[in-house]
mmCIF file of C-alpha atoms in Angstrom:
data_model
loop_
_atom_site.group_PDB
_atom_site.id
_atom_site.type_symbol
_atom_site.label_atom_id
_atom_site.label_comp_id
_atom_site.label_asym_id
_atom_site.label_seq_id
_atom_site.Cartn_x
_atom_site.Cartn_y
_atom_site.Cartn_z
ATOM 1 C CA MET A 21 -5.172 4.500 -25.057
ATOM 2 C CA LYS A 22 -6.217 7.249 -23.069
ATOM 3 C CA TYR A 23 -4.034 6.983 -19.863
ATOM 4 C CA LYS A 24 -5.842 7.667 -16.513
ATOM 5 C CA ALA A 25 -2.863 7.775 -13.857
ATOM 6 C CA LEU A 26 0.853 8.423 -13.975
ATOM 7 C CA PHE A 27 3.118 7.400 -11.216
ATOM 8 C CA LEU A 28 6.656 8.554 -10.487
ATOM 9 C CA ASP A 29 9.159 7.486 -9.093
ATOM 10 C CA LEU A 30 11.229 10.019 -7.045
ATOM 11 C CA ASP A 31 14.697 10.014 -7.396
ATOM 12 C CA GLY A 32 16.662 9.470 -10.420
ATOM 13 C CA THR A 33 12.987 10.055 -12.019
ATOM 14 C CA THR A 34 11.493 13.276 -10.995
ATOM 15 C CA VAL A 35 14.267 14.584 -9.217
ATOM 16 C CA VAL A 36 17.811 14.078 -9.817
ATOM 17 C CA LEU A 37 19.016 11.325 -6.967
ATOM 18 C CA GLY A 38 18.991 13.154 -3.288
ATOM 19 C CA GLY A 39 16.977 16.219 -4.532
ATOM 20 C CA MET A 40 14.301 18.050 -3.213
ATOM 21 C CA THR A 41 13.585 20.572 -5.993
ATOM 22 C CA PRO A 42 12.279 18.914 -9.268
ATOM 23 C CA SER A 43 13.355 21.098 -12.423
ATOM 24 C CA ILE A 44 11.126 24.089 -14.127
ATOM 25 C CA GLY A 45 10.358 21.412 -16.982
ATOM 26 C CA VAL A 46 8.985 18.752 -15.071
ATOM 27 C CA THR A 47 7.240 20.708 -12.094
ATOM 28 C CA ARG A 48 5.244 22.707 -15.412
ATOM 29 C CA ALA A 49 4.662 19.662 -16.849
ATOM 30 C CA VAL A 50 3.167 17.285 -13.547
ATOM 31 C CA LEU A 51 0.926 20.392 -13.085
ATOM 32 C CA ALA A 52 -0.528 20.407 -16.513
ATOM 33 C CA ALA A 53 -0.535 16.377 -16.205
ATOM 34 C CA ASP A 54 -2.438 17.320 -13.071
ATOM 35 C CA LYS A 55 -5.264 18.726 -14.666
ATOM 36 C CA LYS A 56 -5.858 16.001 -16.826
ATOM 37 C CA ILE A 57 -5.022 12.176 -14.834
ATOM 38 C CA ASP A 58 -4.132 11.705 -11.670
ATOM 39 C CA VAL A 59 -0.631 11.491 -11.169
ATOM 40 C CA CYS A 60 0.922 10.081 -7.736
ATOM 41 C CA LEU A 61 4.107 9.003 -6.602
ATOM 42 C CA ALA A 62 5.634 5.623 -6.368
ATOM 43 C CA THR A 63 8.864 6.372 -4.742
ATOM 44 C CA GLY A 64 11.028 4.483 -1.926
ATOM 45 C CA ARG A 65 11.418 7.920 0.229
ATOM 46 C CA ILE A 66 10.127 7.310 4.156
ATOM 47 C CA LEU A 67 7.292 10.744 3.754
ATOM 48 C CA SER A 68 9.256 13.134 5.377
ATOM 49 C CA HIS A 69 11.580 12.732 2.743
ATOM 50 C CA ALA A 70 9.178 12.779 0.024
ATOM 51 C CA LEU A 71 6.756 15.777 1.342
ATOM 52 C CA PRO A 72 8.919 18.179 0.385
ATOM 53 C CA VAL A 73 8.461 17.151 -3.368
ATOM 54 C CA VAL A 74 4.863 16.503 -3.275
ATOM 55 C CA GLU A 75 4.588 20.088 -2.153
ATOM 56 C CA VAL A 76 6.268 21.476 -5.112
ATOM 57 C CA LEU A 77 4.509 20.048 -7.622
ATOM 58 C CA LYS A 78 1.514 20.710 -5.489
ATOM 59 C CA LEU A 79 0.282 16.927 -6.171
ATOM 60 C CA SER A 80 -3.236 15.253 -5.307
ATOM 61 C CA GLY A 81 -2.656 12.236 -6.158
ATOM 62 C CA LEU A 82 -2.228 9.432 -4.010
ATOM 63 C CA CYS A 83 1.250 7.971 -3.215
ATOM 64 C CA VAL A 84 2.708 4.954 -2.493
ATOM 65 C CA ILE A 85 5.566 5.027 -0.195
ATOM 66 C CA ALA A 86 8.580 4.136 1.360
ATOM 67 C CA ASN A 87 8.209 1.050 -1.299
ATOM 68 C CA GLY A 88 4.620 0.666 -0.621
ATOM 69 C CA ILE A 89 4.881 0.649 3.052
ATOM 70 C CA GLN A 90 2.431 3.210 3.106
ATOM 71 C CA ILE A 91 -0.220 4.996 0.837
ATOM 72 C CA TYR A 92 -0.187 8.541 1.652
ATOM 73 C CA ASN A 93 -3.302 11.434 0.700
ATOM 74 C CA PRO A 94 -2.038 14.540 0.332
ATOM 75 C CA ARG A 95 -4.935 15.867 0.289
ATOM 76 C CA ASP A 96 -6.535 15.223 3.197
ATOM 77 C CA LYS A 97 -2.496 14.790 4.694
ATOM 78 C CA LYS A 98 -3.121 11.643 6.235
ATOM 79 C CA VAL A 99 -1.536 7.530 5.265
ATOM 80 C CA VAL A 100 -4.542 5.954 4.304
ATOM 81 C CA GLN A 101 -3.053 2.686 4.120
ATOM 82 C CA GLU A 102 0.119 1.275 6.085
ATOM 83 C CA ILE A 103 1.876 -2.386 5.903
ATOM 84 C CA ALA A 104 4.062 -3.519 8.693
ATOM 85 C CA ILE A 105 6.808 -6.754 8.593
ATOM 86 C CA ASN A 106 5.902 -9.505 10.366
ATOM 87 C CA GLU A 107 6.772 -9.600 14.081
ATOM 88 C CA THR A 108 7.857 -12.866 13.831
ATOM 89 C CA ASP A 109 10.365 -12.325 10.564
ATOM 90 C CA VAL A 110 12.541 -9.704 12.249
ATOM 91 C CA PRO A 111 14.490 -11.853 14.518
ATOM 92 C CA TYR A 112 15.896 -13.968 11.496
ATOM 93 C CA VAL A 113 16.329 -10.899 9.272
ATOM 94 C CA LEU A 114 18.503 -9.559 11.879
ATOM 95 C CA GLU A 115 20.711 -12.380 12.444
ATOM 96 C CA VAL A 116 21.421 -12.895 8.875
ATOM 97 C CA MET A 117 22.336 -9.088 8.893
ATOM 98 C CA ARG A 118 24.435 -9.305 12.105
ATOM 99 C CA LYS A 119 26.063 -12.694 9.626
ATOM 100 C CA TYR A 120 27.253 -9.888 7.308
ATOM 101 C CA GLY A 121 28.560 -7.266 10.082
ATOM 102 C CA LEU A 122 25.547 -4.901 8.470
ATOM 103 C CA ALA A 123 24.974 -2.173 10.385
ATOM 104 C CA VAL A 124 20.817 -1.984 10.359
ATOM 105 C CA ARG A 125 18.404 0.853 10.690
ATOM 106 C CA TYR A 126 14.344 -0.017 11.220
ATOM 107 C CA PHE A 127 11.405 2.529 9.812
ATOM 108 C CA ASP A 128 8.471 3.123 12.363
ATOM 109 C CA GLY A 129 6.035 5.414 10.140
ATOM 110 C CA GLU A 130 7.910 8.384 10.610
ATOM 111 C CA SER A 131 11.254 8.176 11.023
ATOM 112 C CA ASP A 132 14.604 5.796 9.640
ATOM 113 C CA ILE A 133 16.648 5.215 13.033
ATOM 114 C CA PRO A 134 19.412 3.327 13.892
ATOM 115 C CA TYR A 135 18.213 0.050 15.349
ATOM 116 C CA THR A 136 19.196 -1.384 18.775
ATOM 117 C CA ASP A 137 18.662 -4.183 20.812
ATOM 118 C CA ASP A 138 15.368 -3.228 23.135
ATOM 119 C CA VAL A 139 13.474 -2.097 20.244
ATOM 120 C CA ASP A 140 10.080 -3.390 20.551
ATOM 121 C CA PRO A 141 9.913 -5.465 17.188
ATOM 122 C CA ALA A 142 5.793 -4.135 16.847
ATOM 123 C CA GLU A 143 7.007 -0.451 16.125
ATOM 124 C CA ILE A 144 9.103 -1.853 12.974
ATOM 125 C CA LEU A 145 7.444 -0.923 9.676
ATOM 126 C CA SER A 146 10.693 -1.739 7.936
ATOM 127 C CA LEU A 147 14.734 -3.028 7.907
ATOM 128 C CA TYR A 148 17.343 -0.861 5.991
ATOM 129 C CA VAL A 149 20.566 -1.587 5.128
ATOM 130 C CA GLU A 150 22.283 2.029 3.802
ATOM 131 C CA GLY A 151 25.348 1.695 1.201
ATOM 132 C CA ILE A 152 26.368 -1.990 1.009
ATOM 133 C CA ASP A 153 27.923 -4.155 -2.534
ATOM 134 C CA LYS A 154 24.962 -5.216 -4.533
ATOM 135 C CA LYS A 155 26.859 -8.404 -3.619
ATOM 136 C CA ILE A 156 26.635 -8.722 -0.368
ATOM 137 C CA ALA A 157 22.874 -7.843 -0.560
ATOM 138 C CA ASP A 158 22.409 -9.900 -3.070
ATOM 139 C CA SER A 159 23.533 -12.893 -0.805
ATOM 140 C CA VAL A 160 20.745 -11.396 1.914
ATOM 141 C CA ILE A 161 18.651 -12.112 -0.346
ATOM 142 C CA THR A 162 19.162 -15.113 -0.921
ATOM 143 C CA ASN A 163 19.556 -15.950 3.233
ATOM 144 C CA LEU A 164 15.669 -14.533 3.125
ATOM 145 C CA THR A 165 13.964 -16.262 0.195
ATOM 146 C CA PHE A 166 12.601 -18.883 2.274
ATOM 147 C CA LEU A 167 10.621 -16.652 4.467
ATOM 148 C CA PRO A 168 6.714 -16.115 2.408
ATOM 149 C CA GLU A 169 5.445 -12.727 3.688
ATOM 150 C CA LEU A 170 8.943 -11.224 2.896
ATOM 151 C CA SER A 171 10.117 -9.162 0.446
ATOM 152 C CA ALA A 172 13.238 -6.951 -0.508
ATOM 153 C CA HIS A 173 14.059 -3.483 -1.747
ATOM 154 C CA GLU A 174 17.608 -2.835 -3.705
ATOM 155 C CA MET A 175 17.706 0.876 -4.261
ATOM 156 C CA ILE A 176 20.668 2.889 -5.965
ATOM 157 C CA ILE A 177 21.499 5.579 -3.543
ATOM 158 C CA ASN A 178 24.510 6.631 -5.524
ATOM 159 C CA SER A 179 24.832 7.347 -9.239
ATOM 160 C CA ILE A 180 28.754 7.292 -9.745
ATOM 161 C CA ASN A 181 28.814 3.984 -7.902
ATOM 162 C CA PRO A 182 25.336 2.188 -8.724
ATOM 163 C CA ASP A 183 27.066 -1.335 -6.952
ATOM 164 C CA ASN A 184 26.989 0.122 -3.478
ATOM 165 C CA ILE A 185 23.131 0.266 -2.746
ATOM 166 C CA GLY A 186 20.412 0.721 0.363
ATOM 167 C CA LEU A 187 18.632 -2.695 0.634
ATOM 168 C CA GLU A 188 15.107 -2.746 2.399
ATOM 169 C CA ILE A 189 13.378 -5.684 4.091
ATOM 170 C CA ALA A 190 9.863 -5.239 3.391
ATOM 171 C CA HIS A 191 6.369 -7.135 3.879
ATOM 172 C CA ILE A 192 5.800 -9.464 0.685
ATOM 173 C CA ARG A 193 2.369 -6.739 0.359
ATOM 174 C CA ALA A 194 5.021 -3.717 0.919
ATOM 175 C CA THR A 195 6.253 -3.239 -2.718
ATOM 176 C CA LYS A 196 5.583 -0.843 -5.226
ATOM 177 C CA GLN A 197 3.553 -3.370 -7.113
ATOM 178 C CA HIS A 198 0.773 -3.384 -4.341
ATOM 179 C CA GLY A 199 0.388 -0.147 -3.828
ATOM 180 C CA ILE A 200 -0.299 0.952 -7.000
ATOM 181 C CA ALA A 201 -2.750 -1.760 -7.060
ATOM 182 C CA GLU A 202 -4.287 -0.685 -4.016
ATOM 183 C CA VAL A 203 -4.831 2.844 -5.311
ATOM 184 C CA ALA A 204 -6.014 1.839 -9.478
ATOM 185 C CA LYS A 205 -8.616 0.085 -7.106
ATOM 186 C CA ARG A 206 -9.192 3.442 -4.974
ATOM 187 C CA LEU A 207 -9.648 4.849 -8.166
ATOM 188 C CA HIS A 208 -11.316 2.430 -10.336
ATOM 189 C CA ILE A 209 -9.832 2.560 -12.785
ATOM 190 C CA SER A 210 -7.480 -0.830 -14.578
ATOM 191 C CA THR A 211 -3.391 -1.169 -13.941
ATOM 192 C CA LYS A 212 -3.846 -1.002 -17.984
ATOM 193 C CA GLU A 213 -4.221 2.712 -17.862
ATOM 194 C CA ILE A 214 -1.381 3.704 -15.694
ATOM 195 C CA ILE A 215 1.759 5.044 -16.784
ATOM 196 C CA GLY A 216 4.713 3.982 -14.931
ATOM 197 C CA VAL A 217 8.178 5.512 -14.984
ATOM 198 C CA GLY A 218 11.251 5.054 -13.281
ATOM 199 C CA ASP A 219 15.021 4.278 -13.220
ATOM 200 C CA GLY A 220 16.435 2.134 -10.566
ATOM 201 C CA TYR A 221 16.044 -1.805 -9.098
ATOM 202 C CA ASN A 222 13.186 -1.132 -6.895
ATOM 203 C CA ASP A 223 11.052 0.082 -9.900
ATOM 204 C CA PHE A 224 11.292 -2.984 -11.503
ATOM 205 C CA PRO A 225 7.367 -3.704 -9.490
ATOM 206 C CA LEU A 226 6.025 -0.591 -10.272
ATOM 207 C CA LEU A 227 6.657 -0.723 -13.899
ATOM 208 C CA MET A 228 5.146 -4.326 -13.769
ATOM 209 C CA ALA A 229 2.384 -2.749 -12.139
ATOM 210 C CA CYS A 230 1.377 -0.798 -15.313
ATOM 211 C CA GLY A 231 0.316 -0.621 -18.320
ATOM 212 C CA PHE A 232 2.761 1.419 -19.966
ATOM 213 C CA ARG A 233 6.431 1.105 -18.743
ATOM 214 C CA VAL A 234 8.864 4.175 -18.842
ATOM 215 C CA ALA A 235 12.367 3.798 -18.317
ATOM 216 C CA MET A 236 14.707 6.910 -17.717
ATOM 217 C CA GLU A 237 17.736 6.936 -19.902
ATOM 218 C CA ASN A 238 19.932 6.680 -16.771
ATOM 219 C CA ALA A 239 17.897 3.569 -15.618
ATOM 220 C CA VAL A 240 19.570 0.083 -14.431
ATOM 221 C CA PRO A 241 20.002 -1.527 -17.957
ATOM 222 C CA ASP A 242 17.480 -4.591 -16.580
ATOM 223 C CA LEU A 243 14.571 -1.828 -15.680
ATOM 224 C CA LYS A 244 15.432 -0.437 -19.779
ATOM 225 C CA ALA A 245 14.751 -4.467 -20.915
ATOM 226 C CA ILE A 246 11.868 -4.457 -19.926
ATOM 227 C CA ALA A 247 10.323 -0.816 -20.391
ATOM 228 C CA ASP A 248 8.072 -0.542 -23.400
ATOM 229 C CA TYR A 249 9.838 3.674 -23.773
ATOM 230 C CA ILE A 250 13.063 4.945 -22.784
ATOM 231 C CA ALA A 251 12.842 8.207 -22.029
ATOM 232 C CA PRO A 252 15.299 11.030 -21.907
ATOM 233 C CA SER A 253 17.368 11.365 -18.277
ATOM 234 C CA VAL A 254 16.334 12.619 -15.480
ATOM 235 C CA THR A 255 19.300 16.092 -15.976
ATOM 236 C CA ALA A 256 17.465 16.500 -19.453
ATOM 237 C CA ASP A 257 13.572 16.680 -17.754
ATOM 238 C CA GLY A 258 12.431 13.050 -18.915
ATOM 239 C CA VAL A 259 9.297 12.851 -16.936
ATOM 240 C CA ALA A 260 8.653 16.459 -18.683
ATOM 241 C CA HIS A 261 9.196 14.463 -21.967
ATOM 242 C CA VAL A 262 6.602 11.987 -21.090
ATOM 243 C CA ILE A 263 3.882 13.862 -20.206
ATOM 244 C CA GLU A 264 4.295 16.068 -23.052
ATOM 245 C CA LYS A 265 4.314 12.929 -25.464
ATOM 246 C CA PHE A 266 1.526 9.959 -24.195
ATOM 247 C CA ILE A 267 -0.784 13.241 -22.140
ATOM 248 C CA LEU A 268 -0.559 16.577 -23.234
#
C-alpha cells in the first residue's frame, strides 16, 4: 500500500506530554515526509497550544484540532470547520459534572476558560474537566450515554499517573475519527490510504479512522491491542521510525 497521508497525535506521540518542540530526529523526518505525502495532526490540544508544534514542523496538511472540534488549515492560517456541542445538552452535562463536584472549563474556539453560570451556552464548543480519577470519568460518561449527540474523550494529562486524566464532552461528530474522514474527503483520498499514530485514550478514534494503525510503545494497553504496528516510544523518536519505515 502506498500511503498518501500521515496523521499524528501530539502529546505522547510527536512530542513528550506538554512539550512544544519535537526532537531533531522527529522534525527532520516530518519535513522529509511532507515532501512525499500530506502530514497532518489529530490532537486533543486547542489551536493556540498546537500552533507552536505546527510551526516548528512547518506543517501544511489540514489539522484536526481539539479532538475534532476544529479543522485548521496551516497554509491559510484559518479554521475551516468547527462543530459545537448542542446548546440543549449543556445544562444536563453541567448537572452531571456538578454531582461529582468537578471544576468545569469550556472551550470557546480560542481559549480554555473556567465555566461560570453567566456564560452563554451558544459560546460553548465543548466542556472539559482536568485531573480527575479515571473511575469518576467513566461514571460521568455512563451518565451521559443516553444523549445521542454527545461524545466523550478521555485524555492522559500525566504520564506518571495515567489514571489521573482529562475528560472532554463535545458533539458526537467532534472526534478525531470524524475530523480525519472530513480531511480525507477534502484531500480526495481514501482513509485506507492514511497512517495514524497515537498513544492515548482519545486516539482510539484516530486509529479507527486510518488504514494503518500505529500505537507508540508508551501507549495505553488497549490502544496497542488494536494497532497494526507498535512504534518505539516518544522519547525514542517513534514517529521518526514510522516515517522512515513506512513512508521514506
